[in-house]
């Protein structure tokens, strides 16, 4: 017989999302909470993000990743929350049954009153972008290199090319330089960087590392170890331009080419996934399409800043607590929800659904634009009637946009909220 | 006049800074911290340096550390060399001083996390 245990709330993932959600649920009165973490310690990816710049919104100071994590771990340690480390969730079902496994305790079944998904995301790999060439050692994701260097203490290479200008790639360009490696270039296939402007300044410009926009890797050379890569310029359709090939002699290629929310468990539970965010479709309470299962952080949509993960996760923690404490049979979601629609220039909007009750209150919309705009407005409409327009001096896909819809702004009974970018003439 | 991007927060304001005799004039910033950064960046650019030191008996081989305050930018290389010489022994508490008065700057290097002894 499989052992069965019961919790009012189970949080899957002990990174920043899971930590904030669990602490908030406890503060909201939930008495039995478990956090399930597959790693050997709490904190998630923050433990390897040793650079500073975290917490400016949340704590009004500039912390490193481990320091930010530590604040929440200490909160968690004040009690009332069981932590299961080295434990992997194998199954999640729509009726909030989980099957988990660990070397120490074997297979356990858990029945939960509510579940919060906080599994985060993982990096796209070479396979995901299909770079041609040989398959030598020395090709790895930026996050893998970050763990090797910052946690395990390995050198990853001497001469490095980085493909992709996401924040982790930029951070690693600086880190590798400070550790004595030579970063030859950061290549970005798009005509703009995917990272935050401040990281381009303090990680590349500070160290005179070239950022090659509209460039990609079209060949990897070397049998056992990377001996070089070929960078090539691309046209507007992202096709390599013949004759622009340039070979860089290097022993390492780092990839910082995007993050994908990790939703195998969500799919197993039958949760609806948004094809744009690749995360669960959630409402303003962070509740997924399956009642009683909530989600927060990078498993929902990839954030730039952990501070906003924390904010979103607290929201999920409070909402899950309400559900648990109401002791009501988990009901179907109200039928008439407002759908948010990403219009012209908008890549996605989160939350994807808003309850009528939620719309009456203040709602924060998070979104990403599809390209760089220098001076534009974002327009919000309820059932095709504009309710808000806000100017932005600078909009870029690498920088998430937040818009607050104040209480009373959305007319009651609305069916859709559309968001679009209006370019200045 | 110098154009610069603010790195104080993720907003990344595009600022302009120029010197008008004794006074610095900053435009394009959206807060006072940006103004202070712009001026400081002209007078004495400095950065917090986060890196790691070797740790024995910890659950990982490296302990993340940082300078408790920003140090002058031109000292970063020497700071890295100095910090790389250090090896510590677990347990370590978060905030524990790992190097006092780094390179005579008056700035300490402190542990970014606790590292329990295993």
Short mmCIF file of N, CA, C and O in Angstrom, two decimals, chain A residues 79-125:
data_model
loop_
_atom_site.label_atom_id
_atom_site.label_comp_id
_atom_site.label_asym_id
_atom_site.label_seq_id
_atom_site.Cartn_x
_atom_site.Cartn_y
_atom_site.Cartn_z
N UNK A 79 8.36 28.42 10.89
CA UNK A 79 7.50 27.29 11.26
C UNK A 79 6.20 27.21 10.50
O UNK A 79 5.83 28.11 9.75
N UNK A 80 5.52 26.08 10.69
CA UNK A 80 4.21 25.90 10.09
C UNK A 80 4.25 25.43 8.66
O UNK A 80 3.21 25.27 8.03
N UNK A 81 5.45 25.21 8.13
CA UNK A 81 5.56 24.76 6.74
C UNK A 81 6.53 23.58 6.68
O UNK A 81 7.66 23.68 7.17
N UNK A 82 6.06 22.45 6.14
CA UNK A 82 6.96 21.30 5.96
C UNK A 82 7.69 21.46 4.64
O UNK A 82 7.08 21.78 3.62
N UNK A 83 9.00 21.22 4.67
CA UNK A 83 9.79 21.30 3.45
C UNK A 83 10.26 19.89 3.09
O UNK A 83 10.85 19.20 3.92
N UNK A 84 9.95 19.45 1.89
CA UNK A 84 10.44 18.16 1.42
C UNK A 84 11.51 18.41 0.36
O UNK A 84 11.19 18.76 -0.77
N UNK A 85 12.77 18.25 0.74
CA UNK A 85 13.86 18.44 -0.22
C UNK A 85 14.14 17.13 -0.95
O UNK A 85 13.66 16.07 -0.55
N UNK A 86 14.93 17.21 -2.01
CA UNK A 86 15.30 16.01 -2.79
C UNK A 86 14.07 15.20 -3.18
O UNK A 86 14.12 13.97 -3.22
N UNK A 87 12.98 15.88 -3.39
CA UNK A 87 11.71 15.20 -3.65
C UNK A 87 11.13 15.69 -4.97
O UNK A 87 11.03 16.89 -5.20
N UNK A 88 10.77 14.73 -5.79
CA UNK A 88 10.31 15.04 -7.15
C UNK A 88 8.83 14.72 -7.26
O UNK A 88 8.41 13.64 -6.83
N UNK A 89 8.05 15.64 -7.80
CA UNK A 89 6.64 15.35 -8.05
C UNK A 89 6.55 14.60 -9.38
O UNK A 89 6.97 15.10 -10.42
N UNK A 90 6.02 13.39 -9.32
CA UNK A 90 5.93 12.55 -10.52
C UNK A 90 4.59 12.73 -11.22
O UNK A 90 4.49 12.63 -12.42
N UNK A 91 3.54 12.93 -10.40
CA UNK A 91 2.20 13.05 -10.98
C UNK A 91 1.43 14.15 -10.28
O UNK A 91 1.55 14.32 -9.07
N UNK A 92 0.63 14.86 -11.06
CA UNK A 92 -0.32 15.82 -10.50
C UNK A 92 -1.63 15.60 -11.22
O UNK A 92 -1.67 15.56 -12.46
N UNK A 93 -2.71 15.40 -10.46
CA UNK A 93 -4.01 15.16 -11.06
C UNK A 93 -4.96 16.32 -10.78
O UNK A 93 -4.75 17.07 -9.83
N UNK A 94 -6.00 16.44 -11.62
CA UNK A 94 -6.88 17.60 -11.51
C UNK A 94 -7.61 17.65 -10.17
O UNK A 94 -8.05 18.70 -9.73
N UNK A 95 -7.73 16.48 -9.51
CA UNK A 95 -8.40 16.49 -8.19
C UNK A 95 -7.39 16.73 -7.05
O UNK A 95 -7.66 16.42 -5.90
N UNK A 96 -6.24 17.28 -7.38
CA UNK A 96 -5.21 17.71 -6.44
C UNK A 96 -4.59 16.55 -5.66
O UNK A 96 -4.25 16.66 -4.50
N UNK A 97 -4.47 15.43 -6.36
CA UNK A 97 -3.70 14.30 -5.83
C UNK A 97 -2.32 14.36 -6.47
O UNK A 97 -2.20 14.60 -7.68
N UNK A 98 -1.29 14.17 -5.65
CA UNK A 98 0.07 14.17 -6.18
C UNK A 98 0.76 12.85 -5.85
O UNK A 98 0.47 12.25 -4.81
N UNK A 99 1.63 12.43 -6.71
CA UNK A 99 2.52 11.31 -6.39
C UNK A 99 3.94 11.88 -6.40
O UNK A 99 4.37 12.46 -7.39
N UNK A 100 4.62 11.72 -5.25
CA UNK A 100 5.98 12.27 -5.15
C UNK A 100 6.95 11.15 -4.80
O UNK A 100 6.55 10.13 -4.23
N UNK A 101 8.22 11.37 -5.15
CA UNK A 101 9.21 10.33 -4.85
C UNK A 101 10.50 10.96 -4.34
O UNK A 101 10.86 12.06 -4.74
N UNK A 102 11.13 10.26 -3.40
CA UNK A 102 12.45 10.68 -2.95
C UNK A 102 13.23 9.43 -2.59
O UNK A 102 12.65 8.40 -2.26
N UNK A 103 14.56 9.54 -2.65
CA UNK A 103 15.41 8.39 -2.33
C UNK A 103 15.17 7.95 -0.89
O UNK A 103 15.21 6.77 -0.56
N UNK A 104 14.90 8.94 -0.03
CA UNK A 104 14.79 8.66 1.39
C UNK A 104 13.46 7.99 1.75
O UNK A 104 13.42 7.02 2.49
N UNK A 105 12.35 8.52 1.17
CA UNK A 105 11.03 8.07 1.62
C UNK A 105 10.28 7.25 0.59
O UNK A 105 9.16 6.82 0.83
N UNK A 106 10.87 7.06 -0.56
CA UNK A 106 10.20 6.28 -1.60
C UNK A 106 9.03 7.04 -2.20
O UNK A 106 9.04 8.26 -2.26
N UNK A 107 8.01 6.29 -2.60
CA UNK A 107 6.87 6.91 -3.28
C UNK A 107 5.76 7.21 -2.27
O UNK A 107 5.40 6.38 -1.46
N UNK A 108 5.27 8.44 -2.31
CA UNK A 108 4.22 8.87 -1.39
C UNK A 108 3.12 9.53 -2.20
O UNK A 108 3.38 10.24 -3.17
N UNK A 109 1.87 9.30 -1.77
CA UNK A 109 0.76 10.00 -2.40
C UNK A 109 0.32 11.12 -1.46
O UNK A 109 0.25 10.94 -0.25
N UNK A 110 0.07 12.28 -2.04
CA UNK A 110 -0.36 13.42 -1.23
C UNK A 110 -1.70 13.92 -1.74
O UNK A 110 -1.89 14.07 -2.95
N UNK A 111 -2.65 14.15 -0.83
CA UNK A 111 -3.92 14.76 -1.19
C UNK A 111 -3.92 16.19 -0.65
O UNK A 111 -3.68 16.39 0.53
N UNK A 112 -4.17 17.14 -1.52
CA UNK A 112 -4.06 18.55 -1.12
C UNK A 112 -5.38 19.27 -1.30
O UNK A 112 -6.11 19.03 -2.26
N UNK A 113 -5.69 20.19 -0.36
CA UNK A 113 -6.87 21.02 -0.48
C UNK A 113 -6.71 22.01 -1.62
O UNK A 113 -7.66 22.32 -2.34
N UNK A 114 -5.49 22.51 -1.78
CA UNK A 114 -5.16 23.39 -2.90
C UNK A 114 -3.71 23.15 -3.27
O UNK A 114 -2.93 22.66 -2.45
N UNK A 115 -3.39 23.44 -4.51
CA UNK A 115 -2.01 23.27 -5.00
C UNK A 115 -1.55 24.58 -5.63
O UNK A 115 -2.33 25.25 -6.30
N UNK A 116 -0.30 24.96 -5.36
CA UNK A 116 0.30 26.10 -6.07
C UNK A 116 1.47 25.59 -6.90
O UNK A 116 2.38 24.95 -6.38
N UNK A 117 1.40 25.84 -8.19
CA UNK A 117 2.47 25.44 -9.10
C UNK A 117 3.53 26.55 -9.11
O UNK A 117 3.22 27.69 -9.41
N UNK A 118 4.77 26.19 -8.77
CA UNK A 118 5.86 27.19 -8.76
C UNK A 118 7.13 26.51 -9.26
O UNK A 118 8.18 26.58 -8.64
N UNK A 119 7.00 25.83 -10.40
CA UNK A 119 8.12 25.02 -10.89
C UNK A 119 9.13 25.84 -11.68
O UNK A 119 10.18 25.31 -12.07
N UNK A 120 8.81 27.09 -11.98
CA UNK A 120 9.78 27.92 -12.69
C UNK A 120 9.91 27.57 -14.16
O UNK A 120 8.97 27.08 -14.78
N UNK A 121 11.09 27.82 -14.70
CA UNK A 121 11.28 27.58 -16.13
C UNK A 121 12.64 26.96 -16.36
O UNK A 121 13.43 26.81 -15.43
N UNK A 122 12.90 26.55 -17.58
CA UNK A 122 14.24 26.08 -17.90
C UNK A 122 14.72 26.69 -19.20
O UNK A 122 13.93 27.25 -19.96
N UNK A 123 16.00 26.56 -19.44
CA UNK A 123 16.60 27.24 -20.58
C UNK A 123 16.40 26.47 -21.87
O UNK A 123 16.42 25.25 -21.89
N UNK A 124 16.25 27.22 -22.97
CA UNK A 124 16.29 26.59 -24.28
C UNK A 124 17.73 26.16 -24.55
O UNK A 124 18.67 26.84 -24.16
N UNK A 125 17.87 25.04 -25.22
CA UNK A 125 19.20 24.46 -25.44
C UNK A 125 19.57 24.55 -26.91
O UNK A 125 18.80 25.03 -27.74
#
